[in-house]
Coordinates of C-alpha atoms in Angstrom, one line a residue:
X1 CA -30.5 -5.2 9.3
X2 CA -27.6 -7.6 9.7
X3 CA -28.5 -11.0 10.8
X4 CA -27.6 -13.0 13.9
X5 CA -27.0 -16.6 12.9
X6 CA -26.6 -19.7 15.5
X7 CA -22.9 -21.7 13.8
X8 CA -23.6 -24.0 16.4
X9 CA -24.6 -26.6 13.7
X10 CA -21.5 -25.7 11.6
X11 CA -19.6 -27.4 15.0
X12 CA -22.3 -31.0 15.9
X13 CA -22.0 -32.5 12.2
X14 CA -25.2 -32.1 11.5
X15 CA -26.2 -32.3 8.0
X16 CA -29.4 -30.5 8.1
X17 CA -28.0 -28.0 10.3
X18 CA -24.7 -27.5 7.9
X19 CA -27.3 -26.5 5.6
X20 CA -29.7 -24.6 7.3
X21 CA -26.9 -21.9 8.8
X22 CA -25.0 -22.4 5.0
X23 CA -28.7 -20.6 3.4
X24 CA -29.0 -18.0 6.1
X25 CA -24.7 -17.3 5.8
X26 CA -25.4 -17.1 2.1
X27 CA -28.4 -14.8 2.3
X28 CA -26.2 -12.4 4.4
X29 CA -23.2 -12.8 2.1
X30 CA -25.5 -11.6 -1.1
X31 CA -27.4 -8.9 0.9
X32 CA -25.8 -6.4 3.3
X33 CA -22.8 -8.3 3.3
X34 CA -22.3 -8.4 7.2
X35 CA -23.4 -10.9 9.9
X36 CA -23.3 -11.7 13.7
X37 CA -22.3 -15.5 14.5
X38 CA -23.5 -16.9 18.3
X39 CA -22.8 -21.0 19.3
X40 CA -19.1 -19.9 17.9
X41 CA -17.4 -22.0 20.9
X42 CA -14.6 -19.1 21.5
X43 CA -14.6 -19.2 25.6
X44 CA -16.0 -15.9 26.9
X45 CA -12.8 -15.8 29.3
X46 CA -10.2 -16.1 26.2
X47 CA -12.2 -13.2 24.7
X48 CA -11.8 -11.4 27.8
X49 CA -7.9 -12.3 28.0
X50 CA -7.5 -10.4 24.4
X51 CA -9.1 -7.4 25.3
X52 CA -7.1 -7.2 28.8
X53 CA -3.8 -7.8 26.9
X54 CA -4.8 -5.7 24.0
X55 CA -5.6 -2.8 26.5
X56 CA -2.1 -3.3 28.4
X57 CA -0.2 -3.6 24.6
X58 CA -1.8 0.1 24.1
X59 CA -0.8 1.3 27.6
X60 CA 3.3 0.5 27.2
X61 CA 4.9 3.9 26.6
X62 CA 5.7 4.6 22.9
X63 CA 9.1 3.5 23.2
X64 CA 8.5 0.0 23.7
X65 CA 5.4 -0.3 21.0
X66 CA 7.6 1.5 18.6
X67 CA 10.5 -1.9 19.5
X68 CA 8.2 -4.2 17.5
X69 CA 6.9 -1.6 14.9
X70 CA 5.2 -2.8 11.7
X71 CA 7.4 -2.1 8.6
X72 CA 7.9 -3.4 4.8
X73 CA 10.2 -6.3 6.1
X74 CA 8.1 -7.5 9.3
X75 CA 5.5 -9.4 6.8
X76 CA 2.6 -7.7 7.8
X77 CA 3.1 -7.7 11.6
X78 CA 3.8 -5.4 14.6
X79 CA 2.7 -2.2 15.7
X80 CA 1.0 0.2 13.5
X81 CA 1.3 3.7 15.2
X82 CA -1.4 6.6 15.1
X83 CA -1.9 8.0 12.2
X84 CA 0.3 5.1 10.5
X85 CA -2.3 3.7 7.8
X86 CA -5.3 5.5 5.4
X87 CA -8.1 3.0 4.4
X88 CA -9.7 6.1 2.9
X89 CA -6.8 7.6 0.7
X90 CA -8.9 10.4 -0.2
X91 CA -9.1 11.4 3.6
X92 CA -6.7 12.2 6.3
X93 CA -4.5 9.0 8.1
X94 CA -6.9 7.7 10.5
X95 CA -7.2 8.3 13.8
X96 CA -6.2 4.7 15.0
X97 CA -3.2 2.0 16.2
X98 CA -2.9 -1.2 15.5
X99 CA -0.8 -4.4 16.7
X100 CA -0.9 -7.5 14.1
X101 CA -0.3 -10.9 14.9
X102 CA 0.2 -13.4 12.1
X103 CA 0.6 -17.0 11.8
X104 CA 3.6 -18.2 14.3
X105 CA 5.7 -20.0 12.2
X106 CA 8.8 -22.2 13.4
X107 CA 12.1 -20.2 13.4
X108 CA 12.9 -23.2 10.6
X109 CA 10.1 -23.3 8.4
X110 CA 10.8 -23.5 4.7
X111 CA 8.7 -19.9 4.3
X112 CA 10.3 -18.3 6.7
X113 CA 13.9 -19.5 5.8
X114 CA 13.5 -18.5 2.0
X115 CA 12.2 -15.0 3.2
X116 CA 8.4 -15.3 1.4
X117 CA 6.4 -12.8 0.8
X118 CA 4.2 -12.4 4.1
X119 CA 6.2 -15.1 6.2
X120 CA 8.0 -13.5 9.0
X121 CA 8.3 -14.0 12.6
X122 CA 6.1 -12.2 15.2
X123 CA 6.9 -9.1 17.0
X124 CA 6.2 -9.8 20.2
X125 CA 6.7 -7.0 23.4
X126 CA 7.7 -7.5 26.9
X127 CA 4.3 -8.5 28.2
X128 CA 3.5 -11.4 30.8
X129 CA 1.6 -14.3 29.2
X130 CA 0.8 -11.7 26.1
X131 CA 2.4 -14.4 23.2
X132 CA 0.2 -17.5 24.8
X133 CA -2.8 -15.6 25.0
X134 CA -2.8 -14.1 21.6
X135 CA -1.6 -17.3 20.2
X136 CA -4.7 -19.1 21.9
X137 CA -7.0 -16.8 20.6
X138 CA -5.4 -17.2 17.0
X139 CA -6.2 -20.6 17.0
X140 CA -10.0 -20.5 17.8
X141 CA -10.8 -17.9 15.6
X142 CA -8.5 -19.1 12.6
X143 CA -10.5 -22.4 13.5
X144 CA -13.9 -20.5 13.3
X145 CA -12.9 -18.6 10.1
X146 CA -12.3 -22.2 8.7
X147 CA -15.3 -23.8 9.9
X148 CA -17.7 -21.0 8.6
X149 CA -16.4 -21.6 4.8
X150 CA -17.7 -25.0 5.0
X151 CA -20.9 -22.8 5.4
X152 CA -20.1 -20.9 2.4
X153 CA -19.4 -23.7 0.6
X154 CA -22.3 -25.9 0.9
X155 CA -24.6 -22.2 0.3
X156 CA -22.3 -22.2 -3.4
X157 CA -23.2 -25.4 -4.0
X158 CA -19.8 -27.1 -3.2
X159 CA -17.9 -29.9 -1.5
X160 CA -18.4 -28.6 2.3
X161 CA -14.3 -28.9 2.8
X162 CA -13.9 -26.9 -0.6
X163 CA -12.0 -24.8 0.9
X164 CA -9.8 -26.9 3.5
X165 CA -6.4 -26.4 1.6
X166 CA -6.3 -22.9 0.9
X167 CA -6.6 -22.3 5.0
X168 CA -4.3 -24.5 6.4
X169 CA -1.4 -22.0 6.1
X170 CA -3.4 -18.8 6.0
X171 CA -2.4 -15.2 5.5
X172 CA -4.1 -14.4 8.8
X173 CA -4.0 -11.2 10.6
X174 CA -5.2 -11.4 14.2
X175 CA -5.1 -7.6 14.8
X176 CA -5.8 -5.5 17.9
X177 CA -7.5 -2.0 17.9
X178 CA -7.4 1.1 20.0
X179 CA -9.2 4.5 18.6
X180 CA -8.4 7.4 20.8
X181 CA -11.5 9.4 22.2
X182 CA -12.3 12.0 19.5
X183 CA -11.7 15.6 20.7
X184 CA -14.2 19.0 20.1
X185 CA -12.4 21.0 17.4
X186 CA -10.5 18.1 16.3
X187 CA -10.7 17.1 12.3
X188 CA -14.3 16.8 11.3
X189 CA -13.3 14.5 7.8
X190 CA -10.9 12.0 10.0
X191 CA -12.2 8.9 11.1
X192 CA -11.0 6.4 13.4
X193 CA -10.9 3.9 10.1
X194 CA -11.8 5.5 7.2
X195 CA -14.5 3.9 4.8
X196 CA -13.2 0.7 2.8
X197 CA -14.0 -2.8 2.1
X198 CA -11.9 -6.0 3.6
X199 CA -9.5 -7.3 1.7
X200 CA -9.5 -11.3 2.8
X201 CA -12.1 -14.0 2.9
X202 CA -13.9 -12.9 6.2
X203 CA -13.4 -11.1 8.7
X204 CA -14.4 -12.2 12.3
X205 CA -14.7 -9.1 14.9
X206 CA -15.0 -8.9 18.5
X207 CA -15.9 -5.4 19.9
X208 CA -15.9 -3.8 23.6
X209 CA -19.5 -2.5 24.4
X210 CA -18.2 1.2 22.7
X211 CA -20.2 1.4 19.3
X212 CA -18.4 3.3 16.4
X213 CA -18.8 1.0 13.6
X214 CA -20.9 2.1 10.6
X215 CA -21.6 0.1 7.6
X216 CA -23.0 1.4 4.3
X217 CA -26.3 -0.3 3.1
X218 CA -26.6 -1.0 -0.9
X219 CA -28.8 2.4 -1.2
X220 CA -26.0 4.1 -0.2
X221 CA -27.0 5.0 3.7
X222 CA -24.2 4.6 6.6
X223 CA -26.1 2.7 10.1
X224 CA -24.6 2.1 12.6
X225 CA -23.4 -1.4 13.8
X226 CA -24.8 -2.9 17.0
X227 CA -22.3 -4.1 19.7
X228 CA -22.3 -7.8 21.4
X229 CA -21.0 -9.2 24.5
X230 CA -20.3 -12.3 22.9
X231 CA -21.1 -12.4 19.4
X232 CA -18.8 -12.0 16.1
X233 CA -20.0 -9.5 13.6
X234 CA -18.8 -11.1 10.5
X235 CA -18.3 -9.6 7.2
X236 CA -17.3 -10.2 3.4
X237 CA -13.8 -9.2 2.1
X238 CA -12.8 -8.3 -1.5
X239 CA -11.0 -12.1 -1.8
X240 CA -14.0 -14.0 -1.1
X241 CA -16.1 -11.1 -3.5
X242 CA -13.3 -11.9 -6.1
X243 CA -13.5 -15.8 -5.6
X244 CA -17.3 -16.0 -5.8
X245 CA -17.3 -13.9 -9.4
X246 CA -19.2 -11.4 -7.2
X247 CA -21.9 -13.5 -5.2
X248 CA -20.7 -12.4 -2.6
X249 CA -20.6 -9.0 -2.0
X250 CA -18.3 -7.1 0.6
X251 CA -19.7 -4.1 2.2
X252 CA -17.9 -0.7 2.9
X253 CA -17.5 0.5 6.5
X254 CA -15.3 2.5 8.8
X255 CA -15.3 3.6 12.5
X256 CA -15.9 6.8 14.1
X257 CA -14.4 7.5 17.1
X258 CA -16.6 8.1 20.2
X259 CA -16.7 11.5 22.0
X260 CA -16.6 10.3 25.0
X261 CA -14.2 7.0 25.7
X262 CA -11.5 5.1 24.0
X263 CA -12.7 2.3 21.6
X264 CA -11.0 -1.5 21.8
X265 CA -11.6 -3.9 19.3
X266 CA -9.9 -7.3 18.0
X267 CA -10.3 -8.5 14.0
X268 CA -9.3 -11.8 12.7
X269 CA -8.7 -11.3 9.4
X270 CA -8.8 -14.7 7.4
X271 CA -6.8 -14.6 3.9
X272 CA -6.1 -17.7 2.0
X273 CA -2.7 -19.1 1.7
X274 CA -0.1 -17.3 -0.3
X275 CA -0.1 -19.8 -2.9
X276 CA -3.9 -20.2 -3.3
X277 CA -5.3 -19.2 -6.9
X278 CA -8.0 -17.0 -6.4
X279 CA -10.6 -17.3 -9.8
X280 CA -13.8 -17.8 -10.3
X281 CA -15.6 -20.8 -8.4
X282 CA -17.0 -22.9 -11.0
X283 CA -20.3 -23.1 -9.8
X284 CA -20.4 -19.2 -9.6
X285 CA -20.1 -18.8 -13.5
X286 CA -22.1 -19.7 -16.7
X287 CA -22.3 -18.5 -20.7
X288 CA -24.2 -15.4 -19.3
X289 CA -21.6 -14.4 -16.3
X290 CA -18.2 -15.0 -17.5
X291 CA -15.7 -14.6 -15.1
X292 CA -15.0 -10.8 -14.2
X293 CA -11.4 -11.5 -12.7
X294 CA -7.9 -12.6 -13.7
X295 CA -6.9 -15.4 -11.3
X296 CA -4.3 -14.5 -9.0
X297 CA -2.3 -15.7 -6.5
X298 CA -3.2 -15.1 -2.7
X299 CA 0.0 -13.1 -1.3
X300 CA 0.1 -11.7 -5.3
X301 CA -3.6 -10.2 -4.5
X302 CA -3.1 -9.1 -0.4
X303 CA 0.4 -7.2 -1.5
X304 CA -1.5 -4.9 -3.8
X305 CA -4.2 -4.1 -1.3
X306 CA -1.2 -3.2 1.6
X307 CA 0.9 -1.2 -1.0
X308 CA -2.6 1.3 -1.4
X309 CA -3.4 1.5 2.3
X310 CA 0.7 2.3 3.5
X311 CA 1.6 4.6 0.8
X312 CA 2.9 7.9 2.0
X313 CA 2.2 7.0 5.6

C-alpha cells in the first residue's frame, strides 16, 4: 500500500522523467499520504555513518546527553530525554529519545546574532567525527527534500523550482531516534511515538531493519510500515497539507516499540524557511474550494505545533 518510486529522474534532468515520478509522487501525496523513494543518490556508507554515530550518541551516559539537552532557548535542537515529548497528548509521554540537529549556521549570521525564532547554534557532544558526519548527512538529505518538491511542483501544476526560495534556509530538523525495547507488564496505551501527523513539508526517513512504524489508512485501519535497507519512506506533513489547500494529505502514524530489541531511526524533517508565507497555492484553489487557511508565516506555524507537543513535559 505505499508506493516505491525511482527519483532517479528528479536527479538526470530529464523532462519526461521529472514528470513521470512528479504523477506517481502526486498520486501518493493524495492517497495514503506516504511513499518509499530509491535512485535518491544518499551513499549507503553515509547512511551507515548516521546510524553508527546515532547508536554511540545514545550509548554516552546520561550525563553527557543531558550537556546538550533540548530546551525553549536551544531553537529546536539537542537532546530530547525519555519520556521528554507527547505526540499523542491524550496518552502517556512516549517511550522515546531524541537528538536534533538543525541548520549549522555561522557563529555571525544575521539570525543567529538577532536571537530569531528557531536560529540557534547546534549542541554538539564530545564524539569523534560526530559534527562532520551529521553535517554530511544534513546536506544530502536537505538536498533530496529540495529536489523532491520540484516533483511536487510540476504534479500541482507549477514552475518545477516553485519552491526553490522557501528551502534555501530551511527550518530543518535532522533528528536521531532510539525506542527502548518494550518490557512485559510495561504500559499497554504508551507508544514509542504516539499517533500524529508531521508538521513540515516532508519528511524523509531512514530506518534500521527493526519494524515498529504503523500508519493509519483513510478507512481508519493502522498497517504496519515495511522496512528498507536503502530506501526513504517519505511522507506528507501538515505544512505542505496547509500549502496545497488540502491536496495533499498527511497521514497519522506512530511507532510501537518492539518486544524484543531496541529500535534506531534517523528523520529529516524539511520545514520551509521562517519567513516563508504559507497560503494557498494558486493552482490548488478555485470559486468552488476557497482557501481553508489563514496564511502564516513558517516559524509562526512550526512554534504552535512545538508549544502542543512540549507542554507539561
Amino acid at each position: 500500500m505505499i508506493p516505491v518510486i525511482d527519483v532517479a529522474p528528479l536527479r538526470s534532468g530529464d523532462a519526461d522523467g521529472l514528470k513521470s515520478v512528479a504523477d506517481q509522487v502526486g498520486a501518493a501525496c493524495r492517497g495514503i499520504g506516504f511513499f518509499a523513494i530509491t535512485g535518491h543518490g544518499v551513499p549507503a556508507a553515509l547512511r551507515k555513518a548516521v546510524f553508527d554515530a546515532s547508536s554511540a550518541f545514545f550509548s554516552l551516559p546520561e550525563a553527557d546527553k543531558l550537556a546538550v539537552v533540548h530546551g525553549p532557548q536551544t531553537g529546536n535542537r539537542g537532546y530530547v530525554p525519555m519520556e521528554g515529548e507527547a505526540l499523542d497528548p491524550s496518552k502517556p509521554a512516549d517511550l522515546k529519545e531524541a537528538y536534533n540537529i538543525g541548520l549549522d549556521l555561522a557563529p555571525d549570521d544575521p539570525e543567529l546574532v538577532a536571537g530569531q525564532k528557531f536560529r540557534a547554534p547546534n549542541l554538539w557532544p564530545e564524539l569523534p567525527d560526530f559534527r562532520q558526519t551529521m553535517l554530511a548527512y544534513f546536506d544530502a538529505v536537505w538536498d533530496l527534500g529540495r529536489t523532491l518538491h520540484r516533483a511536487f511542483a510540476v504534479d500541482l501544476g507549477l514552475n518545477p523550482d516553485y519552491f526553490a526560495d522557501t528551502l534555501d534556509r530551511p527550518l530543518a530538523i535532522l533528528r536521531l531516534l532510539h525506542y527502548p525495547q518494550r518490557l512485559e507488564g510495561g504500559r499497554a496505551d504508551q507508544l514509542g511515538a504516539g499517533a500524529h501527523t508531521d508538521y513540515g513539508n516532508v519528511t524523509l526517513l531512514a530506518t534500521d531493519a527493526v519494524g515498529g512504524l504503523e500508519i493509519r489508512t483513510r478507512d481508519g485501519r493502522w498497517i504496519n510500515a515495511p522496512t528498507f535497507q536503502d530506501a526513504f519512506v517519505c511522507n506528507i506533513g501538515d505544512c505542505l497539507m496547509r500549502w496545497t489547500n488540502d491536496v495533499y494529505v498527511s497521514t497519522p502514524h506512530r511507532v510501537t516499540n518492539p518486544l524484543s530489541c531496541e529500535r534506531y531511526s534517523v528523520a529529516f524533517f524539511l520545514d520551509p524557511n521562517p519567513n516563508a508565507i504559507i497560503e494557498c497555492l494558486p493552482t490548488c484553489t478555485d470559486a468552488e474550494n476557497p482557501p481553508r487557511y489563514q496564511p502564516i508565516r513558517g516559524d509562526d506555524y512550526l512554534e504552535s505545533r512545538l508549544k502542543a507537543t512540549y507542554e507539561g513535559h
